[in-house]
Amino acid sequence: MSRVYLTGAGPGDVELLTLKAYKVIKEADVIIYDRLANPDILEMAKDGCQFVYVGKEDGRHVLPQDEINEVIYQNALKHAIVVRLKGGDPFVFGRGGEEAAYLYERNVKFEIIPGITSAISAPAYAGIPVTQRGVAVSFRVVTGHESPNKKISQIPWENYKTDDTIIFLMGLHNIAKISQKLIEIGKSKEYPVAVISRGTTKDQKVVIGTLEDIVQKVEGLPTPALIVVGQVVNLREQLQWFEGDK
Ligand code: SAH
């Protein structure tokens, strides 16, 4: 009986892999991975392990999601231990839920191995706590993929007036519209924003700005990148630890 492990690879720094993920990666007969999973992780696999790349390049899928689902299923028919390795956490904008549902419908056993999501760890490596007593009592992780100009939005923009931290994933290409929208709902133009590119890796870059000027500042910044909007961004001045340390 085969088993599929929908496994979080963590955000980039290989050492942020969980012990449980490490264990199944070492035992895997096949690893199905995408672009966000650090390729160094594949070197941990045993001799003879097969590798299948189904990656996404900046939102463009090498394979559409239904084909990825089928690739996972077909591999489960052939191999005992299948690792589906996904960047960050498999259930945070990773479509891991869809992959698990596809397997459930076909009676394939699966396990979910959560990973450290970039949404929290990239800010942490940039010296930005997503919550802080007296500054932000909650944080939201929001898709930046949907254009804020969309007529019928699934995103409750009006709720975003508070000082809760907002973390946009997949949003760099929409950053002009996102900043504009947040100003429209009443946030100040001076409101602090950070953009973190390739967080937790040796290529990490952090750009700090305001809702008004962040767009110019991030020009040419490489992906993957996420956007943090909130007063917590100011804490970086004291809490930055990673970049100077490399
Ligand atoms: N499941 C992943 C997220 C997948 S969506 C997770 O939990 O981290 C892909 C988005 O994640 C990218 O567009 C980017 O916004 C963000 N992302 C992933 N890795 C990142 C990194 N190392 N640094 C900054 N952003 C990252």
Short mmCIF file of C-alpha atoms and ligand atoms in Angstrom, two decimals:
data_model
loop_
_atom_site.label_atom_id
_atom_site.label_comp_id
_atom_site.label_asym_id
_atom_site.label_seq_id
_atom_site.Cartn_x
_atom_site.Cartn_y
_atom_site.Cartn_z
CA MET A 1 0.00 0.00 0.00
CA SER A 2 1.50 3.29 -1.00
CA ARG A 3 1.33 6.54 0.87
CA VAL A 4 1.67 10.13 -0.31
CA TYR A 5 3.22 12.68 2.02
CA LEU A 6 2.13 16.22 1.20
CA THR A 7 5.18 17.82 2.69
CA GLY A 8 6.14 21.39 3.49
CA ALA A 9 9.69 22.21 2.42
CA GLY A 10 9.90 25.39 4.48
CA PRO A 11 10.57 28.85 3.09
CA GLY A 12 14.09 28.51 1.70
CA ASP A 13 16.64 28.04 4.47
CA VAL A 14 17.11 24.26 4.30
CA GLU A 15 17.48 24.01 8.06
CA LEU A 16 13.90 25.17 8.46
CA LEU A 17 12.76 21.76 7.25
CA THR A 18 10.93 19.77 9.95
CA LEU A 19 12.38 16.51 11.26
CA LYS A 20 9.32 14.71 9.99
CA ALA A 21 9.82 16.08 6.47
CA TYR A 22 13.52 15.17 6.61
CA LYS A 23 12.62 11.61 7.54
CA VAL A 24 10.19 11.01 4.66
CA ILE A 25 12.48 12.74 2.15
CA LYS A 26 15.23 10.28 3.08
CA GLU A 27 12.88 7.32 2.61
CA ALA A 28 11.06 8.53 -0.53
CA ASP A 29 10.93 6.44 -3.72
CA VAL A 30 9.87 9.52 -5.67
CA ILE A 31 9.81 13.24 -4.87
CA ILE A 32 7.43 15.47 -6.81
CA TYR A 33 8.54 19.04 -6.25
CA ASP A 34 7.99 22.58 -7.42
CA ARG A 35 10.07 25.70 -7.85
CA LEU A 36 9.73 27.04 -4.33
CA ALA A 37 11.22 23.97 -2.68
CA ASN A 38 14.96 24.49 -2.15
CA PRO A 39 16.77 22.06 -4.52
CA ASP A 40 19.38 21.30 -1.81
CA ILE A 41 16.65 19.31 -0.09
CA LEU A 42 16.61 16.82 -2.98
CA GLU A 43 20.19 15.88 -2.17
CA MET A 44 18.97 14.32 1.06
CA ALA A 45 17.08 11.62 -0.87
CA LYS A 46 18.30 8.04 -1.00
CA ASP A 47 20.11 6.60 -4.03
CA GLY A 48 17.65 5.62 -6.72
CA CYS A 49 14.97 8.08 -5.62
CA GLN A 50 13.21 9.55 -8.65
CA PHE A 51 12.53 13.26 -9.04
CA VAL A 52 9.59 14.81 -10.87
CA TYR A 53 9.48 18.57 -11.41
CA VAL A 54 5.99 20.04 -11.72
CA GLY A 55 7.04 23.54 -10.80
CA LYS A 56 5.59 26.94 -11.11
CA GLU A 57 7.58 29.78 -12.62
CA ASP A 58 6.28 33.07 -11.27
CA GLY A 59 2.67 31.98 -11.36
CA ARG A 60 2.99 30.17 -14.71
CA HIS A 61 2.52 26.53 -14.01
CA VAL A 62 4.74 24.05 -15.79
CA LEU A 63 1.75 21.74 -15.43
CA PRO A 64 -1.83 22.77 -14.71
CA GLN A 65 -3.08 21.76 -11.26
CA ASP A 66 -5.30 18.91 -12.49
CA GLU A 67 -2.32 17.37 -14.25
CA ILE A 68 -0.19 17.74 -11.12
CA ASN A 69 -2.92 15.92 -9.19
CA GLU A 70 -2.83 13.12 -11.74
CA VAL A 71 1.00 12.90 -11.68
CA ILE A 72 0.87 12.44 -7.91
CA TYR A 73 -1.81 9.78 -8.25
CA GLN A 74 0.04 7.88 -11.00
CA ASN A 75 3.19 7.86 -8.89
CA ALA A 76 1.22 6.52 -5.95
CA LEU A 77 0.22 3.56 -8.12
CA LYS A 78 3.89 2.79 -8.84
CA HIS A 79 5.77 3.66 -5.65
CA ALA A 80 5.38 2.94 -1.95
CA ILE A 81 6.60 6.26 -0.57
CA VAL A 82 5.67 9.35 -2.55
CA VAL A 83 6.74 12.76 -1.29
CA ARG A 84 4.94 15.76 -2.72
CA LEU A 85 7.29 18.56 -1.70
CA LYS A 86 5.91 22.08 -1.64
CA GLY A 87 7.43 25.42 -0.64
CA GLY A 88 6.56 26.69 2.82
CA ASP A 89 3.46 24.99 4.18
CA PRO A 90 1.41 22.78 1.84
CA PHE A 91 -1.92 24.22 2.99
CA VAL A 92 -0.97 27.92 2.78
CA PHE A 93 -1.72 28.88 -0.83
CA GLY A 94 -0.08 25.63 -1.82
CA ARG A 95 -3.16 23.88 -3.25
CA GLY A 96 -2.28 20.99 -0.97
CA GLY A 97 -5.95 20.69 -0.05
CA GLU A 98 -6.88 20.03 -3.66
CA GLU A 99 -4.15 17.44 -4.03
CA ALA A 100 -5.26 15.67 -0.85
CA ALA A 101 -8.90 15.69 -2.01
CA TYR A 102 -7.88 14.14 -5.35
CA LEU A 103 -6.11 11.32 -3.51
CA TYR A 104 -9.00 10.85 -1.09
CA GLU A 105 -11.38 10.34 -4.02
CA ARG A 106 -9.08 7.62 -5.38
CA ASN A 107 -8.55 5.85 -2.08
CA VAL A 108 -4.87 6.70 -1.83
CA LYS A 109 -3.59 7.09 1.72
CA PHE A 110 -1.94 10.42 2.44
CA GLU A 111 -0.41 12.38 5.28
CA ILE A 112 0.12 16.11 5.61
CA ILE A 113 3.47 17.29 6.93
CA PRO A 114 3.10 20.98 7.72
CA GLY A 115 5.98 23.27 6.87
CA ILE A 116 7.20 26.62 8.09
CA THR A 117 5.35 29.10 5.96
CA SER A 118 7.12 32.01 4.29
CA ALA A 119 4.27 34.22 5.51
CA ILE A 120 5.67 34.22 9.06
CA SER A 121 9.28 33.14 8.63
CA ALA A 122 10.36 35.61 5.94
CA PRO A 123 9.18 38.52 8.14
CA ALA A 124 10.96 36.87 11.10
CA TYR A 125 14.22 36.73 9.14
CA ALA A 126 13.67 40.38 8.25
CA GLY A 127 13.29 41.31 11.93
CA ILE A 128 9.52 41.83 11.68
CA PRO A 129 7.30 40.01 14.22
CA VAL A 130 3.86 39.54 12.69
CA THR A 131 2.22 40.29 16.05
CA GLN A 132 3.53 42.49 18.85
CA ARG A 133 1.92 43.54 22.10
CA GLY A 134 0.52 47.03 21.73
CA VAL A 135 1.21 47.15 18.01
CA ALA A 136 -0.69 44.36 16.24
CA VAL A 137 -3.07 41.90 17.90
CA SER A 138 -3.52 39.74 14.81
CA PHE A 139 -2.20 39.08 11.35
CA ARG A 140 -3.82 38.07 8.10
CA VAL A 141 -2.30 36.19 5.23
CA VAL A 142 -3.97 37.28 2.01
CA THR A 143 -3.60 36.37 -1.63
CA GLY A 144 -2.11 39.22 -3.63
CA HIS A 145 -2.90 37.40 -6.81
CA GLU A 146 -6.39 38.82 -7.14
CA SER A 147 -6.40 42.32 -8.58
CA PRO A 148 -7.89 44.77 -6.04
CA ASN A 149 -9.76 46.39 -8.95
CA LYS A 150 -11.79 43.28 -9.53
CA LYS A 151 -15.49 44.16 -9.43
CA ILE A 152 -16.62 41.36 -7.18
CA SER A 153 -13.74 40.81 -4.78
CA GLN A 154 -13.43 37.91 -2.38
CA ILE A 155 -11.15 40.04 -0.23
CA PRO A 156 -12.91 42.12 2.47
CA TRP A 157 -10.80 45.25 1.89
CA GLU A 158 -13.00 47.37 4.15
CA ASN A 159 -11.91 45.24 7.12
CA TYR A 160 -8.29 46.16 6.55
CA LYS A 161 -8.51 49.62 8.14
CA THR A 162 -7.15 48.36 11.46
CA ASP A 163 -3.50 48.08 12.49
CA ASP A 164 -3.50 44.31 12.17
CA THR A 165 -0.59 43.06 10.12
CA ILE A 166 -1.45 42.12 6.53
CA ILE A 167 0.84 39.75 4.67
CA PHE A 168 0.25 39.46 0.94
CA LEU A 169 1.63 36.42 -0.82
CA MET A 170 1.87 36.26 -4.63
CA GLY A 171 1.35 40.01 -4.73
CA LEU A 172 4.49 41.67 -6.06
CA HIS A 173 3.03 42.17 -9.56
CA ASN A 174 -0.05 43.79 -8.02
CA ILE A 175 1.74 45.96 -5.46
CA ALA A 176 0.75 49.26 -7.09
CA LYS A 177 -2.94 48.34 -7.00
CA ILE A 178 -2.74 46.88 -3.49
CA SER A 179 -1.10 50.02 -2.05
CA GLN A 180 -3.59 52.22 -3.88
CA LYS A 181 -6.51 50.21 -2.56
CA LEU A 182 -5.25 50.42 1.04
CA ILE A 183 -4.93 54.20 0.72
CA GLU A 184 -8.46 54.35 -0.73
CA ILE A 185 -9.95 52.53 2.27
CA GLY A 186 -8.37 55.08 4.58
CA LYS A 187 -4.83 54.06 5.46
CA SER A 188 -2.31 56.88 5.53
CA LYS A 189 0.10 57.29 2.62
CA GLU A 190 2.90 57.09 5.18
CA TYR A 191 1.76 53.66 6.39
CA PRO A 192 4.75 51.28 6.70
CA VAL A 193 5.30 48.51 4.17
CA ALA A 194 8.07 45.93 3.78
CA VAL A 195 8.72 43.75 0.78
CA ILE A 196 10.83 40.68 1.43
CA SER A 197 12.41 38.93 -1.53
CA ARG A 198 13.81 35.39 -1.29
CA GLY A 199 13.30 35.45 2.46
CA THR A 200 15.40 33.18 4.72
CA THR A 201 17.91 32.48 1.92
CA LYS A 202 21.34 34.00 1.40
CA ASP A 203 19.74 36.16 -1.33
CA GLN A 204 17.21 37.70 1.02
CA LYS A 205 16.50 41.36 0.27
CA VAL A 206 14.21 43.61 2.25
CA VAL A 207 12.84 46.88 0.98
CA ILE A 208 11.15 49.24 3.44
CA GLY A 209 8.82 52.01 2.35
CA THR A 210 5.36 53.47 2.68
CA LEU A 211 2.12 52.79 0.85
CA GLU A 212 2.99 55.79 -1.30
CA ASP A 213 6.59 55.06 -2.27
CA ILE A 214 7.00 51.28 -2.05
CA VAL A 215 6.09 50.76 -5.71
CA GLN A 216 9.12 52.67 -7.03
CA LYS A 217 11.40 51.10 -4.46
CA VAL A 218 10.71 47.49 -5.40
CA GLU A 219 11.32 47.80 -9.11
CA GLY A 220 13.36 44.85 -10.36
CA LEU A 221 13.22 42.97 -7.06
CA PRO A 222 13.36 39.20 -7.69
CA THR A 223 10.59 36.78 -6.73
CA PRO A 224 9.45 34.99 -4.68
CA ALA A 225 8.58 38.01 -2.60
CA LEU A 226 5.91 38.91 -0.09
CA ILE A 227 4.49 42.18 1.18
CA VAL A 228 4.04 43.06 4.86
CA VAL A 229 1.78 46.01 5.66
CA GLY A 230 1.66 47.13 9.29
CA GLN A 231 3.20 49.14 12.10
CA VAL A 232 5.21 46.04 13.01
CA VAL A 233 7.46 46.86 10.03
CA ASN A 234 8.99 49.65 12.14
CA LEU A 235 10.32 47.09 14.63
CA ARG A 236 12.85 45.94 12.05
CA GLU A 237 15.07 48.86 12.97
CA GLN A 238 15.83 47.14 16.27
CA LEU A 239 15.13 43.51 15.44
CA GLN A 240 16.96 43.02 12.17
CA TRP A 241 19.43 40.18 12.73
CA PHE A 242 19.85 38.07 9.63
CA GLU A 243 21.14 40.18 6.77
CA GLY A 244 24.17 41.61 8.58
CA ASP A 245 24.97 38.17 9.89
CA LYS A 246 25.55 36.33 6.64
N1 SAH B 1 2.96 27.49 0.59
C1 SAH B 1 3.86 28.62 0.52
C2 SAH B 1 3.23 29.78 -0.24
C3 SAH B 1 2.91 29.47 -1.68
S1 SAH B 1 2.32 30.87 -2.57
C4 SAH B 1 4.24 29.04 1.95
O1 SAH B 1 3.63 28.58 2.92
O2 SAH B 1 5.19 29.79 2.09
C5 SAH B 1 3.81 31.51 -3.22
C6 SAH B 1 4.14 32.84 -2.59
O3 SAH B 1 4.76 32.66 -1.33
C7 SAH B 1 5.12 33.68 -3.38
O4 SAH B 1 4.46 34.40 -4.40
C8 SAH B 1 5.64 34.62 -2.30
O5 SAH B 1 4.72 35.66 -2.03
C9 SAH B 1 5.65 33.72 -1.08
N2 SAH B 1 6.99 33.16 -0.82
C10 SAH B 1 7.33 31.86 -0.85
N3 SAH B 1 8.64 31.71 -0.49
C11 SAH B 1 9.09 32.94 -0.21
C12 SAH B 1 10.36 33.45 0.23
N4 SAH B 1 11.39 32.65 0.47
N5 SAH B 1 10.47 34.79 0.43
C13 SAH B 1 9.43 35.61 0.21
N6 SAH B 1 8.22 35.19 -0.21
C14 SAH B 1 8.05 33.88 -0.41
#
